[in-house]
Amino acid sequence: PLTLEEVRMLVELFYLPYHHGPQAQRLLEHLQWIRANSPSVGVPAQSPSSHGGAQWRGRARSFQQLCAQTCRLHSRFVRSAGRALLYDLHSYLWDIRNMLLAASAFVLWLGCQSITAPLFPGEDAEPWVRRGGLFGELQALLPVGNSCDLFYHPPPLFPSHQLYLLRPLRPQDKGRRTLAALSPTGCDQPRLSGAPTLACRLLGSFLSLSPEYTFVLEDEGGPCGYAAGALCAEGFLRERDSSWLPAVRHQYPQELGVSDLIPGQDVLEEALLFFHAEPPAVPLPVLQRFPSLVQLGTAPRVLDAGASRSLAVCLLSALKANGSWGVFCQVSATDHQQLSFYSKLG
């Protein structure tokens, strides 16, 4: 059963419509302070003695601990609550869990950046657009603001107690095992030495050219999803075509013959063909209206659409914090898995 402290936390998250309990108030105060003081942190790894940076990181850690406690509360509530109470309250707690997953990862990302553009552009939405309660106030404090309502969808019919962690990419994530786990197939595919994987096709250019806008979703089984972006898509695509693709083509020559040597490895053959095909050009009007490129995906075992939504909100917040005003994604008309994923996302 839920402990007394967990019940108290649950009550404080939903205290009164316009008055929050102490736990919820601390969440808001930490995020408001982090938002107001984020330009002073710079790049923490290079200035560990900075008093302002140390204070900022301390508040960031406190905020992330509160986020983690709330996410654990959601998991414990799904496991422990009676069915009637669970279905009455789950949608509200699920909403807050998803928003805190995104907010916690965004704060982690902020601590690794040196922001040069206006961090939080002015809001252009009418006040009545915002949702009420703690969810609405947390949402308004992220750069993406009310735009994330574009991705609104109802909570799952069957609540899951799966715990998720959302975080920025780490240097050690670039290994093959993590790449394979982030592949939409969710498994490490058998391959020839030197044969490209599907994950390399999907993520390789982002990991090489834009790792600072890559986020990883983890569950108890390890990495299970990703969100990757490029702030300036025009420059990213130009560099991809002029330097990254030629290097990959040299590493994976067209005569590799994956399907001949590994029967049934259509995915690997498709990846090989992808590297050696000329990428479709993006029309200039698209790049002018939507300057940033994004790509998201989750493993098949991620059935909770809220986790995918958190990935999108976090990536969009990071891009908007650095001045982006629009994003687009590139999807092949024959890639039914990606089309289905984006359709479910909204």
mmCIF file of C-alpha atoms in Angstrom:
data_model
loop_
_atom_site.group_PDB
_atom_site.id
_atom_site.type_symbol
_atom_site.label_atom_id
_atom_site.label_comp_id
_atom_site.label_asym_id
_atom_site.label_seq_id
_atom_site.Cartn_x
_atom_site.Cartn_y
_atom_site.Cartn_z
ATOM 1 C CA PRO A 1 0.000 0.000 0.000
ATOM 2 C CA LEU A 2 0.943 3.663 -0.369
ATOM 3 C CA THR A 3 2.834 5.127 2.588
ATOM 4 C CA LEU A 4 1.522 8.084 4.549
ATOM 5 C CA GLU A 5 4.144 10.335 2.910
ATOM 6 C CA GLU A 6 3.028 9.228 -0.555
ATOM 7 C CA VAL A 7 -0.613 9.923 0.257
ATOM 8 C CA ARG A 8 0.392 13.347 1.580
ATOM 9 C CA MET A 9 2.321 14.035 -1.641
ATOM 10 C CA LEU A 10 -0.699 13.002 -3.729
ATOM 11 C CA VAL A 11 -2.973 15.340 -1.797
ATOM 12 C CA GLU A 12 -0.522 18.233 -2.081
ATOM 13 C CA LEU A 13 -0.334 17.858 -5.880
ATOM 14 C CA PHE A 14 -4.118 18.354 -6.133
ATOM 15 C CA TYR A 15 -4.809 20.545 -3.095
ATOM 16 C CA LEU A 16 -7.174 23.227 -4.456
ATOM 17 C CA PRO A 17 -7.679 24.578 -7.997
ATOM 18 C CA TYR A 18 -5.722 27.813 -7.348
ATOM 19 C CA HIS A 19 -3.773 26.859 -4.236
ATOM 20 C CA HIS A 20 -1.076 24.181 -4.149
ATOM 21 C CA GLY A 21 0.200 22.074 -1.287
ATOM 22 C CA PRO A 22 3.833 22.430 -0.108
ATOM 23 C CA GLN A 23 5.216 19.728 -2.422
ATOM 24 C CA ALA A 24 3.620 21.209 -5.543
ATOM 25 C CA GLN A 25 4.595 24.714 -4.471
ATOM 26 C CA ARG A 26 8.239 23.646 -4.149
ATOM 27 C CA LEU A 27 8.159 22.183 -7.661
ATOM 28 C CA LEU A 28 6.886 25.471 -9.077
ATOM 29 C CA GLU A 29 9.257 27.635 -7.042
ATOM 30 C CA HIS A 30 12.302 25.597 -8.092
ATOM 31 C CA LEU A 31 11.354 25.685 -11.783
ATOM 32 C CA GLN A 32 10.554 29.421 -11.648
ATOM 33 C CA TRP A 33 13.933 30.140 -10.022
ATOM 34 C CA ILE A 34 15.797 27.881 -12.477
ATOM 35 C CA ARG A 35 14.063 29.620 -15.370
ATOM 36 C CA ALA A 36 14.823 33.112 -14.042
ATOM 37 C CA ASN A 37 18.497 32.387 -13.284
ATOM 38 C CA SER A 38 19.484 29.972 -16.048
ATOM 39 C CA PRO A 39 21.624 32.428 -18.098
ATOM 40 C CA SER A 40 23.995 32.768 -15.108
ATOM 41 C CA VAL A 41 24.967 29.101 -15.132
ATOM 42 C CA GLY A 42 26.882 29.138 -18.432
ATOM 43 C CA VAL A 43 28.618 25.807 -18.975
ATOM 44 C CA PRO A 44 29.005 24.306 -15.461
ATOM 45 C CA ALA A 45 31.705 21.791 -16.384
ATOM 46 C CA GLN A 46 34.100 24.628 -17.213
ATOM 47 C CA SER A 47 33.361 26.827 -14.217
ATOM 48 C CA PRO A 48 32.913 24.588 -11.133
ATOM 49 C CA SER A 49 33.957 27.346 -8.750
ATOM 50 C CA SER A 50 31.269 29.773 -9.865
ATOM 51 C CA HIS A 51 29.004 30.543 -6.889
ATOM 52 C CA GLY A 52 26.053 31.317 -9.153
ATOM 53 C CA GLY A 53 26.575 28.100 -11.078
ATOM 54 C CA ALA A 54 26.822 26.026 -7.884
ATOM 55 C CA GLN A 55 23.595 27.533 -6.524
ATOM 56 C CA TRP A 56 21.841 26.921 -9.833
ATOM 57 C CA ARG A 57 22.962 23.283 -9.930
ATOM 58 C CA GLY A 58 21.837 22.786 -6.325
ATOM 59 C CA ARG A 59 18.338 24.043 -7.127
ATOM 60 C CA ALA A 60 18.323 21.926 -10.291
ATOM 61 C CA ARG A 61 19.183 18.796 -8.277
ATOM 62 C CA SER A 62 16.416 19.547 -5.762
ATOM 63 C CA PHE A 63 13.923 19.985 -8.593
ATOM 64 C CA GLN A 64 14.978 16.725 -10.236
ATOM 65 C CA GLN A 65 14.639 14.854 -6.935
ATOM 66 C CA LEU A 66 11.085 16.146 -6.545
ATOM 67 C CA CYS A 67 10.332 15.126 -10.132
ATOM 68 C CA ALA A 68 11.701 11.621 -9.482
ATOM 69 C CA GLN A 69 9.597 11.295 -6.304
ATOM 70 C CA THR A 70 6.465 12.273 -8.230
ATOM 71 C CA CYS A 71 7.220 9.783 -11.008
ATOM 72 C CA ARG A 72 7.698 7.040 -8.402
ATOM 73 C CA LEU A 73 4.420 8.105 -6.805
ATOM 74 C CA HIS A 74 2.640 7.569 -10.144
ATOM 75 C CA SER A 75 4.107 4.064 -10.435
ATOM 76 C CA ARG A 76 3.247 3.182 -6.821
ATOM 77 C CA PHE A 77 -0.260 4.623 -7.158
ATOM 78 C CA VAL A 78 -0.989 2.443 -10.200
ATOM 79 C CA ARG A 79 0.251 -0.615 -8.283
ATOM 80 C CA SER A 80 -1.491 0.128 -4.981
ATOM 81 C CA ALA A 81 -4.687 2.122 -5.411
ATOM 82 C CA GLY A 82 -8.109 0.505 -5.580
ATOM 83 C CA ARG A 83 -9.547 0.388 -9.100
ATOM 84 C CA ALA A 84 -12.227 3.031 -8.475
ATOM 85 C CA LEU A 85 -9.760 5.532 -6.991
ATOM 86 C CA LEU A 86 -7.156 4.709 -9.654
ATOM 87 C CA TYR A 87 -9.468 5.487 -12.559
ATOM 88 C CA ASP A 88 -10.757 8.647 -10.863
ATOM 89 C CA LEU A 89 -7.314 10.166 -10.300
ATOM 90 C CA HIS A 90 -4.959 8.474 -12.741
ATOM 91 C CA SER A 91 -5.453 10.854 -15.678
ATOM 92 C CA TYR A 92 -4.424 13.869 -13.540
ATOM 93 C CA LEU A 93 -1.375 12.156 -12.012
ATOM 94 C CA TRP A 94 -0.380 10.765 -15.442
ATOM 95 C CA ASP A 95 -0.494 14.286 -16.913
ATOM 96 C CA ILE A 96 1.784 15.658 -14.185
ATOM 97 C CA ARG A 97 4.159 12.670 -14.455
ATOM 98 C CA ASN A 98 4.576 13.313 -18.191
ATOM 99 C CA MET A 99 5.144 17.037 -17.733
ATOM 100 C CA LEU A 100 7.732 16.455 -14.991
ATOM 101 C CA LEU A 101 9.590 13.902 -17.149
ATOM 102 C CA ALA A 102 10.006 16.613 -19.785
ATOM 103 C CA ALA A 103 10.754 19.410 -17.288
ATOM 104 C CA SER A 104 13.396 17.390 -15.434
ATOM 105 C CA ALA A 105 15.213 16.459 -18.666
ATOM 106 C CA PHE A 106 15.027 20.065 -19.884
ATOM 107 C CA VAL A 107 16.605 21.323 -16.642
ATOM 108 C CA LEU A 108 19.364 18.686 -16.982
ATOM 109 C CA TRP A 109 19.918 19.898 -20.557
ATOM 110 C CA LEU A 110 20.060 23.537 -19.444
ATOM 111 C CA GLY A 111 22.906 22.720 -17.074
ATOM 112 C CA CYS A 112 25.030 21.557 -20.020
ATOM 113 C CA GLN A 113 24.350 24.489 -22.364
ATOM 114 C CA SER A 114 25.559 28.003 -22.906
ATOM 115 C CA ILE A 115 22.432 29.755 -24.138
ATOM 116 C CA THR A 116 23.051 32.584 -26.594
ATOM 117 C CA ALA A 117 19.501 33.297 -27.782
ATOM 118 C CA PRO A 118 16.602 34.619 -25.636
ATOM 119 C CA LEU A 119 15.913 31.679 -23.361
ATOM 120 C CA PHE A 120 12.195 32.152 -22.994
ATOM 121 C CA PRO A 121 10.600 34.049 -25.893
ATOM 122 C CA GLY A 122 7.492 36.044 -25.077
ATOM 123 C CA GLU A 123 4.246 34.110 -24.836
ATOM 124 C CA ASP A 124 1.815 34.789 -27.645
ATOM 125 C CA ALA A 125 -1.066 32.666 -26.365
ATOM 126 C CA GLU A 126 -4.169 34.028 -24.677
ATOM 127 C CA PRO A 127 -4.385 33.222 -20.932
ATOM 128 C CA TRP A 128 -7.568 31.182 -21.417
ATOM 129 C CA VAL A 129 -5.612 28.720 -23.599
ATOM 130 C CA ARG A 130 -3.698 27.426 -20.572
ATOM 131 C CA ARG A 131 -4.928 24.452 -18.656
ATOM 132 C CA GLY A 132 -5.466 24.935 -14.933
ATOM 133 C CA GLY A 133 -3.863 23.354 -11.908
ATOM 134 C CA LEU A 134 -0.263 22.340 -11.398
ATOM 135 C CA PHE A 135 0.014 20.872 -14.911
ATOM 136 C CA GLY A 136 -0.898 24.176 -16.547
ATOM 137 C CA GLU A 137 1.528 26.181 -14.407
ATOM 138 C CA LEU A 138 4.401 23.782 -15.093
ATOM 139 C CA GLN A 139 3.603 23.834 -18.793
ATOM 140 C CA ALA A 140 3.645 27.634 -18.902
ATOM 141 C CA LEU A 141 7.178 27.647 -17.405
ATOM 142 C CA LEU A 142 8.681 25.597 -20.250
ATOM 143 C CA PRO A 143 9.771 27.409 -23.442
ATOM 144 C CA VAL A 144 7.357 25.383 -25.570
ATOM 145 C CA GLY A 145 4.521 26.668 -23.382
ATOM 146 C CA ASN A 146 1.022 25.930 -24.598
ATOM 147 C CA SER A 147 2.228 24.524 -27.906
ATOM 148 C CA CYS A 148 2.512 21.089 -26.307
ATOM 149 C CA ASP A 149 -1.292 20.925 -26.232
ATOM 150 C CA LEU A 150 -0.908 20.131 -29.929
ATOM 151 C CA PHE A 151 0.108 16.676 -28.745
ATOM 152 C CA TYR A 152 -2.803 16.161 -26.370
ATOM 153 C CA HIS A 153 -4.270 12.692 -26.218
ATOM 154 C CA PRO A 154 -6.212 10.829 -23.517
ATOM 155 C CA PRO A 155 -4.449 8.699 -20.892
ATOM 156 C CA PRO A 156 -4.140 4.948 -21.509
ATOM 157 C CA LEU A 157 -7.163 2.784 -20.833
ATOM 158 C CA PHE A 158 -4.944 0.412 -18.863
ATOM 159 C CA PRO A 159 -2.595 2.408 -16.585
ATOM 160 C CA SER A 160 1.006 1.211 -16.533
ATOM 161 C CA HIS A 161 3.256 1.314 -13.471
ATOM 162 C CA GLN A 162 6.399 1.387 -15.661
ATOM 163 C CA LEU A 163 8.965 3.904 -14.414
ATOM 164 C CA TYR A 164 10.600 6.090 -17.067
ATOM 165 C CA LEU A 165 13.648 8.341 -17.038
ATOM 166 C CA LEU A 166 14.144 11.054 -19.654
ATOM 167 C CA ARG A 167 17.575 12.686 -19.952
ATOM 168 C CA PRO A 168 19.969 14.326 -22.402
ATOM 169 C CA LEU A 169 22.395 12.178 -24.375
ATOM 170 C CA ARG A 170 25.628 11.225 -22.569
ATOM 171 C CA PRO A 171 28.973 10.595 -24.312
ATOM 172 C CA GLN A 172 28.849 6.898 -23.378
ATOM 173 C CA ASP A 173 25.443 6.540 -25.127
ATOM 174 C CA LYS A 174 27.124 6.543 -28.528
ATOM 175 C CA GLY A 175 28.170 2.878 -28.187
ATOM 176 C CA ARG A 176 26.660 0.202 -30.404
ATOM 177 C CA ARG A 177 24.642 -1.433 -27.628
ATOM 178 C CA THR A 178 22.812 1.807 -26.835
ATOM 179 C CA LEU A 179 22.343 2.545 -30.530
ATOM 180 C CA ALA A 180 20.757 -0.871 -31.024
ATOM 181 C CA ALA A 181 18.481 -0.370 -28.018
ATOM 182 C CA LEU A 182 17.282 2.946 -29.443
ATOM 183 C CA SER A 183 16.407 1.318 -32.758
ATOM 184 C CA PRO A 184 12.623 1.057 -33.347
ATOM 185 C CA THR A 185 13.034 -2.730 -33.498
ATOM 186 C CA GLY A 186 14.094 -2.602 -29.860
ATOM 187 C CA CYS A 187 16.757 -5.295 -30.284
ATOM 188 C CA ASP A 188 20.334 -5.732 -31.352
ATOM 189 C CA GLN A 189 20.120 -7.058 -34.904
ATOM 190 C CA PRO A 190 22.574 -9.723 -36.120
ATOM 191 C CA ARG A 191 24.937 -8.103 -38.580
ATOM 192 C CA LEU A 192 28.135 -8.455 -40.497
ATOM 193 C CA SER A 193 31.217 -6.766 -39.213
ATOM 194 C CA GLY A 194 30.945 -3.341 -40.812
ATOM 195 C CA ALA A 195 27.268 -3.630 -41.804
ATOM 196 C CA PRO A 196 25.101 -0.606 -40.907
ATOM 197 C CA THR A 197 22.305 -0.909 -38.367
ATOM 198 C CA LEU A 198 18.896 0.695 -38.641
ATOM 199 C CA ALA A 199 19.678 2.814 -35.573
ATOM 200 C CA CYS A 200 22.834 4.119 -37.260
ATOM 201 C CA ARG A 201 20.732 5.130 -40.242
ATOM 202 C CA LEU A 202 18.178 6.919 -38.077
ATOM 203 C CA LEU A 203 20.463 8.516 -35.510
ATOM 204 C CA GLY A 204 24.002 8.521 -36.874
ATOM 205 C CA SER A 205 23.932 11.998 -38.395
ATOM 206 C CA PHE A 206 22.342 13.532 -35.277
ATOM 207 C CA LEU A 207 24.850 11.879 -32.927
ATOM 208 C CA SER A 208 27.733 13.132 -35.068
ATOM 209 C CA LEU A 209 26.528 16.613 -35.979
ATOM 210 C CA SER A 210 23.952 17.634 -33.343
ATOM 211 C CA PRO A 211 24.415 15.576 -30.141
ATOM 212 C CA GLU A 212 23.459 18.541 -27.931
ATOM 213 C CA TYR A 213 19.818 18.219 -29.052
ATOM 214 C CA THR A 214 19.466 14.477 -28.463
ATOM 215 C CA PHE A 215 17.461 13.004 -25.582
ATOM 216 C CA VAL A 216 17.169 9.398 -24.383
ATOM 217 C CA LEU A 217 14.149 7.703 -22.808
ATOM 218 C CA GLU A 218 14.890 4.806 -20.450
ATOM 219 C CA ASP A 219 12.732 2.269 -18.649
ATOM 220 C CA GLU A 220 13.723 -0.539 -16.321
ATOM 221 C CA GLY A 221 15.049 -2.479 -19.327
ATOM 222 C CA GLY A 222 17.385 0.307 -20.483
ATOM 223 C CA PRO A 223 17.176 2.803 -23.372
ATOM 224 C CA CYS A 224 13.819 2.557 -25.138
ATOM 225 C CA GLY A 225 13.344 5.812 -27.049
ATOM 226 C CA TYR A 226 15.026 8.903 -28.419
ATOM 227 C CA ALA A 227 14.355 12.431 -29.597
ATOM 228 C CA ALA A 228 16.939 14.107 -31.814
ATOM 229 C CA GLY A 229 16.991 17.554 -33.351
ATOM 230 C CA ALA A 230 19.080 20.030 -35.311
ATOM 231 C CA LEU A 231 18.616 23.718 -34.467
ATOM 232 C CA CYS A 232 19.580 24.949 -37.954
ATOM 233 C CA ALA A 233 18.296 22.295 -40.339
ATOM 234 C CA GLU A 234 19.738 24.007 -43.406
ATOM 235 C CA GLY A 235 23.303 23.911 -42.062
ATOM 236 C CA PHE A 236 22.797 20.434 -40.602
ATOM 237 C CA LEU A 237 21.605 18.965 -43.909
ATOM 238 C CA ARG A 238 24.400 20.658 -45.819
ATOM 239 C CA GLU A 239 27.030 19.233 -43.462
ATOM 240 C CA ARG A 240 25.371 15.820 -43.496
ATOM 241 C CA ASP A 241 25.499 15.661 -47.303
ATOM 242 C CA SER A 242 29.007 17.093 -47.691
ATOM 243 C CA SER A 243 30.918 15.311 -44.896
ATOM 244 C CA TRP A 244 28.923 12.761 -42.881
ATOM 245 C CA LEU A 245 27.337 10.799 -45.763
ATOM 246 C CA PRO A 246 30.581 10.466 -47.775
ATOM 247 C CA ALA A 247 32.352 9.109 -44.665
ATOM 248 C CA VAL A 248 29.565 6.584 -44.035
ATOM 249 C CA ARG A 249 29.551 5.510 -47.701
ATOM 250 C CA HIS A 250 33.267 4.887 -47.496
ATOM 251 C CA GLN A 251 32.797 2.819 -44.321
ATOM 252 C CA TYR A 252 29.835 0.860 -45.772
ATOM 253 C CA PRO A 253 30.555 0.327 -49.499
ATOM 254 C CA GLN A 254 27.601 -0.453 -51.723
ATOM 255 C CA GLU A 255 29.000 -3.857 -52.706
ATOM 256 C CA LEU A 256 28.826 -5.076 -49.077
ATOM 257 C CA GLY A 257 25.981 -7.417 -50.092
ATOM 258 C CA VAL A 258 24.260 -7.705 -46.721
ATOM 259 C CA SER A 259 21.184 -9.598 -47.917
ATOM 260 C CA ASP A 260 23.308 -12.195 -49.772
ATOM 261 C CA LEU A 261 25.357 -13.025 -46.706
ATOM 262 C CA ILE A 262 22.681 -12.672 -44.011
ATOM 263 C CA PRO A 263 19.360 -14.092 -45.272
ATOM 264 C CA GLY A 264 16.315 -12.106 -44.248
ATOM 265 C CA GLN A 265 18.238 -9.011 -43.211
ATOM 266 C CA ASP A 266 16.056 -6.644 -45.246
ATOM 267 C CA VAL A 267 16.461 -3.883 -42.664
ATOM 268 C CA LEU A 268 20.238 -3.890 -43.068
ATOM 269 C CA GLU A 269 19.932 -3.900 -46.850
ATOM 270 C CA GLU A 270 17.516 -0.980 -46.619
ATOM 271 C CA ALA A 271 19.982 0.939 -44.433
ATOM 272 C CA LEU A 272 22.769 0.291 -46.956
ATOM 273 C CA LEU A 273 20.620 1.536 -49.834
ATOM 274 C CA PHE A 274 19.640 4.585 -47.769
ATOM 275 C CA PHE A 275 23.268 5.638 -47.268
ATOM 276 C CA HIS A 276 24.050 5.383 -50.985
ATOM 277 C CA ALA A 277 20.888 7.069 -52.266
ATOM 278 C CA GLU A 278 20.821 10.806 -52.813
ATOM 279 C CA PRO A 279 18.796 12.348 -49.942
ATOM 280 C CA PRO A 280 15.717 14.304 -51.037
ATOM 281 C CA ALA A 281 16.173 18.063 -51.027
ATOM 282 C CA VAL A 282 14.113 20.072 -48.549
ATOM 283 C CA PRO A 283 12.340 23.010 -50.261
ATOM 284 C CA LEU A 284 13.626 26.413 -49.180
ATOM 285 C CA PRO A 285 10.143 27.669 -48.083
ATOM 286 C CA VAL A 286 9.986 24.740 -45.621
ATOM 287 C CA LEU A 287 13.387 25.629 -44.151
ATOM 288 C CA GLN A 288 12.393 29.295 -43.863
ATOM 289 C CA ARG A 289 9.150 28.549 -42.064
ATOM 290 C CA PHE A 290 10.423 25.585 -40.018
ATOM 291 C CA PRO A 291 14.155 26.122 -39.367
ATOM 292 C CA SER A 292 14.733 23.042 -37.170
ATOM 293 C CA LEU A 293 14.706 19.330 -37.974
ATOM 294 C CA VAL A 294 13.441 16.731 -35.465
ATOM 295 C CA GLN A 295 13.233 12.960 -35.282
ATOM 296 C CA LEU A 296 11.685 10.793 -32.567
ATOM 297 C CA GLY A 297 11.139 7.096 -31.977
ATOM 298 C CA THR A 298 10.440 4.529 -29.274
ATOM 299 C CA ALA A 299 10.872 0.778 -28.965
ATOM 300 C CA PRO A 300 7.749 -1.375 -29.437
ATOM 301 C CA ARG A 301 7.609 -2.114 -25.710
ATOM 302 C CA VAL A 302 6.807 1.557 -24.941
ATOM 303 C CA LEU A 303 3.013 1.447 -24.960
ATOM 304 C CA ASP A 304 2.478 4.600 -22.885
ATOM 305 C CA ALA A 305 1.968 7.459 -25.361
ATOM 306 C CA GLY A 306 2.642 9.926 -22.540
ATOM 307 C CA ALA A 307 6.333 8.993 -22.568
ATOM 308 C CA SER A 308 6.534 9.788 -26.299
ATOM 309 C CA ARG A 309 4.785 13.080 -25.674
ATOM 310 C CA SER A 310 7.341 13.950 -22.980
ATOM 311 C CA LEU A 311 10.135 13.294 -25.482
ATOM 312 C CA ALA A 312 8.537 15.709 -27.948
ATOM 313 C CA VAL A 313 7.903 18.423 -25.349
ATOM 314 C CA CYS A 314 11.487 18.228 -24.045
ATOM 315 C CA LEU A 315 13.090 18.416 -27.501
ATOM 316 C CA LEU A 316 10.819 21.264 -28.627
ATOM 317 C CA SER A 317 11.587 23.177 -25.415
ATOM 318 C CA ALA A 318 15.328 22.829 -25.994
ATOM 319 C CA LEU A 319 15.052 24.037 -29.598
ATOM 320 C CA LYS A 320 12.792 26.954 -28.712
ATOM 321 C CA ALA A 321 15.096 27.966 -25.846
ATOM 322 C CA ASN A 322 17.760 28.595 -28.472
ATOM 323 C CA GLY A 323 15.480 30.648 -30.705
ATOM 324 C CA SER A 324 13.784 28.155 -33.047
ATOM 325 C CA TRP A 325 10.226 29.045 -34.097
ATOM 326 C CA GLY A 326 9.251 25.887 -35.993
ATOM 327 C CA VAL A 327 10.224 22.272 -36.659
ATOM 328 C CA PHE A 328 9.664 19.634 -39.327
ATOM 329 C CA CYS A 329 10.510 15.946 -39.680
ATOM 330 C CA GLN A 330 11.369 13.842 -42.723
ATOM 331 C CA VAL A 331 9.504 10.530 -43.060
ATOM 332 C CA SER A 332 9.527 8.135 -45.989
ATOM 333 C CA ALA A 333 6.069 7.369 -47.379
ATOM 334 C CA THR A 334 6.913 3.657 -47.066
ATOM 335 C CA ASP A 335 8.129 3.832 -43.447
ATOM 336 C CA HIS A 336 4.893 2.679 -41.857
ATOM 337 C CA GLN A 337 6.439 2.353 -38.401
ATOM 338 C CA GLN A 338 7.501 6.002 -38.251
ATOM 339 C CA LEU A 339 4.254 7.202 -39.840
ATOM 340 C CA SER A 340 2.271 5.273 -37.228
ATOM 341 C CA PHE A 341 4.435 6.669 -34.420
ATOM 342 C CA TYR A 342 3.977 10.323 -35.460
ATOM 343 C CA SER A 343 0.255 9.786 -36.076
ATOM 344 C CA LYS A 344 -0.224 8.358 -32.577
ATOM 345 C CA LEU A 345 1.774 11.284 -31.172
ATOM 346 C CA GLY A 346 -0.674 13.677 -32.823
#
